[in-house]
Amino acid sequence: MSESLLAGLKSQYLEIEGRLGAAEDAEAREAVKREIIALFKRVDGALTELGQLKDGIRGLAERYKQMNNAAGAAPAGPAPAPQFTGARPAAATW
């Protein structure tokens, strides 16, 4: 999600949140209710699109792995544990 979209959604949320406390009559509360529903639907739609994009990225990664294996490259194994330099800390003795 782009930073501007996220910022816009947060801004809309904060605006609704501020008006929710100030909605004194039934008409104002109903307007806030409609805006909450619209914001929820907008966020839900964005999440659905992001989920689809995430699945597509997984497909790209799988295709990359297959392509890499077909080219004779050794599959990447786990990274070796980091090796630290310098003096080892001494254990305290009681």
PDB file of C-alpha atoms in Angstrom:
ATOM      1  CA  MET A   1       0.000   0.000   0.000  1.00  0.00           C
ATOM      2  CA  SER A   2       1.442   3.314  -0.954  1.00  0.00           C
ATOM      3  CA  GLU A   3       2.390   5.657   1.818  1.00  0.00           C
ATOM      4  CA  SER A   4      -0.024   8.312   0.512  1.00  0.00           C
ATOM      5  CA  LEU A   5      -2.960   5.873   0.481  1.00  0.00           C
ATOM      6  CA  LEU A   6      -2.194   4.768   4.019  1.00  0.00           C
ATOM      7  CA  ALA A   7      -1.819   8.364   5.172  1.00  0.00           C
ATOM      8  CA  GLY A   8      -5.125   9.253   3.532  1.00  0.00           C
ATOM      9  CA  LEU A   9      -6.927   6.370   5.221  1.00  0.00           C
ATOM     10  CA  LYS A  10      -5.475   7.286   8.598  1.00  0.00           C
ATOM     11  CA  SER A  11      -6.428  10.912   8.074  1.00  0.00           C
ATOM     12  CA  GLN A  12      -9.987   9.933   7.170  1.00  0.00           C
ATOM     13  CA  TYR A  13     -10.132   7.678  10.243  1.00  0.00           C
ATOM     14  CA  LEU A  14      -8.984  10.484  12.539  1.00  0.00           C
ATOM     15  CA  GLU A  15     -11.460  12.895  10.971  1.00  0.00           C
ATOM     16  CA  ILE A  16     -14.347  10.482  11.533  1.00  0.00           C
ATOM     17  CA  GLU A  17     -13.137   9.750  15.050  1.00  0.00           C
ATOM     18  CA  GLY A  18     -13.193  13.454  15.876  1.00  0.00           C
ATOM     19  CA  ARG A  19     -16.668  13.956  14.464  1.00  0.00           C
ATOM     20  CA  LEU A  20     -18.026  10.873  16.223  1.00  0.00           C
ATOM     21  CA  GLY A  21     -17.680  12.483  19.620  1.00  0.00           C
ATOM     22  CA  ALA A  22     -19.277  15.695  18.394  1.00  0.00           C
ATOM     23  CA  ALA A  23     -22.285  14.048  16.696  1.00  0.00           C
ATOM     24  CA  GLU A  24     -25.134  15.104  18.951  1.00  0.00           C
ATOM     25  CA  ASP A  25     -28.258  14.639  16.863  1.00  0.00           C
ATOM     26  CA  ALA A  26     -29.527  11.572  15.005  1.00  0.00           C
ATOM     27  CA  GLU A  27     -28.764  13.044  11.585  1.00  0.00           C
ATOM     28  CA  ALA A  28     -25.122  13.735  12.453  1.00  0.00           C
ATOM     29  CA  ARG A  29     -24.711  10.245  13.953  1.00  0.00           C
ATOM     30  CA  GLU A  30     -26.222   8.688  10.826  1.00  0.00           C
ATOM     31  CA  ALA A  31     -23.774  10.639   8.638  1.00  0.00           C
ATOM     32  CA  VAL A  32     -20.851   9.407  10.734  1.00  0.00           C
ATOM     33  CA  LYS A  33     -22.199   5.853  10.503  1.00  0.00           C
ATOM     34  CA  ARG A  34     -22.261   6.062   6.691  1.00  0.00           C
ATOM     35  CA  GLU A  35     -18.693   7.380   6.647  1.00  0.00           C
ATOM     36  CA  ILE A  36     -17.496   4.589   8.945  1.00  0.00           C
ATOM     37  CA  ILE A  37     -19.077   2.005   6.644  1.00  0.00           C
ATOM     38  CA  ALA A  38     -17.522   3.630   3.573  1.00  0.00           C
ATOM     39  CA  LEU A  39     -14.083   3.722   5.207  1.00  0.00           C
ATOM     40  CA  PHE A  40     -14.390   0.089   6.262  1.00  0.00           C
ATOM     41  CA  LYS A  41     -15.302  -0.953   2.708  1.00  0.00           C
ATOM     42  CA  ARG A  42     -12.423   1.055   1.277  1.00  0.00           C
ATOM     43  CA  VAL A  43      -9.905  -0.546   3.646  1.00  0.00           C
ATOM     44  CA  ASP A  44     -11.394  -4.003   3.078  1.00  0.00           C
ATOM     45  CA  GLY A  45     -11.069  -3.559  -0.698  1.00  0.00           C
ATOM     46  CA  ALA A  46      -7.454  -2.442  -0.355  1.00  0.00           C
ATOM     47  CA  LEU A  47      -6.684  -5.473   1.811  1.00  0.00           C
ATOM     48  CA  THR A  48      -8.234  -7.779  -0.780  1.00  0.00           C
ATOM     49  CA  GLU A  49      -6.125  -6.219  -3.525  1.00  0.00           C
ATOM     50  CA  LEU A  50      -3.001  -6.478  -1.379  1.00  0.00           C
ATOM     51  CA  GLY A  51      -3.741 -10.148  -0.696  1.00  0.00           C
ATOM     52  CA  GLN A  52      -4.011 -10.807  -4.417  1.00  0.00           C
ATOM     53  CA  LEU A  53      -0.748  -8.971  -5.026  1.00  0.00           C
ATOM     54  CA  LYS A  54       0.921 -10.968  -2.249  1.00  0.00           C
ATOM     55  CA  ASP A  55      -0.220 -14.234  -3.879  1.00  0.00           C
ATOM     56  CA  GLY A  56       1.144 -13.001  -7.198  1.00  0.00           C
ATOM     57  CA  ILE A  57       4.508 -12.270  -5.597  1.00  0.00           C
ATOM     58  CA  ARG A  58       4.586 -15.797  -4.184  1.00  0.00           C
ATOM     59  CA  GLY A  59       4.016 -17.068  -7.723  1.00  0.00           C
ATOM     60  CA  LEU A  60       6.923 -14.961  -8.951  1.00  0.00           C
ATOM     61  CA  ALA A  61       9.160 -16.371  -6.237  1.00  0.00           C
ATOM     62  CA  GLU A  62       8.160 -19.927  -7.150  1.00  0.00           C
ATOM     63  CA  ARG A  63       8.820 -19.276 -10.833  1.00  0.00           C
ATOM     64  CA  TYR A  64      12.215 -17.825  -9.928  1.00  0.00           C
ATOM     65  CA  LYS A  65      13.094 -20.916  -7.887  1.00  0.00           C
ATOM     66  CA  GLN A  66      12.067 -23.224 -10.732  1.00  0.00           C
ATOM     67  CA  MET A  67      14.012 -21.180 -13.244  1.00  0.00           C
ATOM     68  CA  ASN A  68      17.043 -21.153 -10.978  1.00  0.00           C
ATOM     69  CA  ASN A  69      16.876 -24.917 -10.417  1.00  0.00           C
ATOM     70  CA  ALA A  70      16.445 -25.571 -14.143  1.00  0.00           C
ATOM     71  CA  ALA A  71      19.580 -23.549 -14.844  1.00  0.00           C
ATOM     72  CA  GLY A  72      21.574 -25.907 -12.630  1.00  0.00           C
ATOM     73  CA  ALA A  73      22.017 -23.570  -9.733  1.00  0.00           C
ATOM     74  CA  ALA A  74      22.185 -25.202  -6.366  1.00  0.00           C
ATOM     75  CA  PRO A  75      19.164 -24.403  -4.255  1.00  0.00           C
ATOM     76  CA  ALA A  76      19.924 -21.841  -1.639  1.00  0.00           C
ATOM     77  CA  GLY A  77      20.200 -23.431   1.781  1.00  0.00           C
ATOM     78  CA  PRO A  78      19.890 -21.767   5.117  1.00  0.00           C
ATOM     79  CA  ALA A  79      22.338 -18.999   5.789  1.00  0.00           C
ATOM     80  CA  PRO A  80      25.236 -19.949   8.037  1.00  0.00           C
ATOM     81  CA  ALA A  81      25.146 -18.704  11.600  1.00  0.00           C
ATOM     82  CA  PRO A  82      26.917 -15.386  12.054  1.00  0.00           C
ATOM     83  CA  GLN A  83      30.451 -15.576  13.354  1.00  0.00           C
ATOM     84  CA  PHE A  84      31.313 -12.992  15.964  1.00  0.00           C
ATOM     85  CA  THR A  85      34.758 -11.533  16.386  1.00  0.00           C
ATOM     86  CA  GLY A  86      36.393 -10.236  19.498  1.00  0.00           C
ATOM     87  CA  ALA A  87      36.690 -11.531  23.004  1.00  0.00           C
ATOM     88  CA  ARG A  88      34.052 -13.870  24.296  1.00  0.00           C
ATOM     89  CA  PRO A  89      32.211 -12.615  27.356  1.00  0.00           C
ATOM     90  CA  ALA A  90      33.235 -14.315  30.567  1.00  0.00           C
ATOM     91  CA  ALA A  91      30.587 -16.086  32.599  1.00  0.00           C
ATOM     92  CA  ALA A  92      30.151 -14.759  36.103  1.00  0.00           C
ATOM     93  CA  THR A  93      31.070 -17.154  38.885  1.00  0.00           C
ATOM     94  CA  TRP A  94      29.390 -16.910  42.233  1.00  0.00           C
TER      95      TRP A  94
END
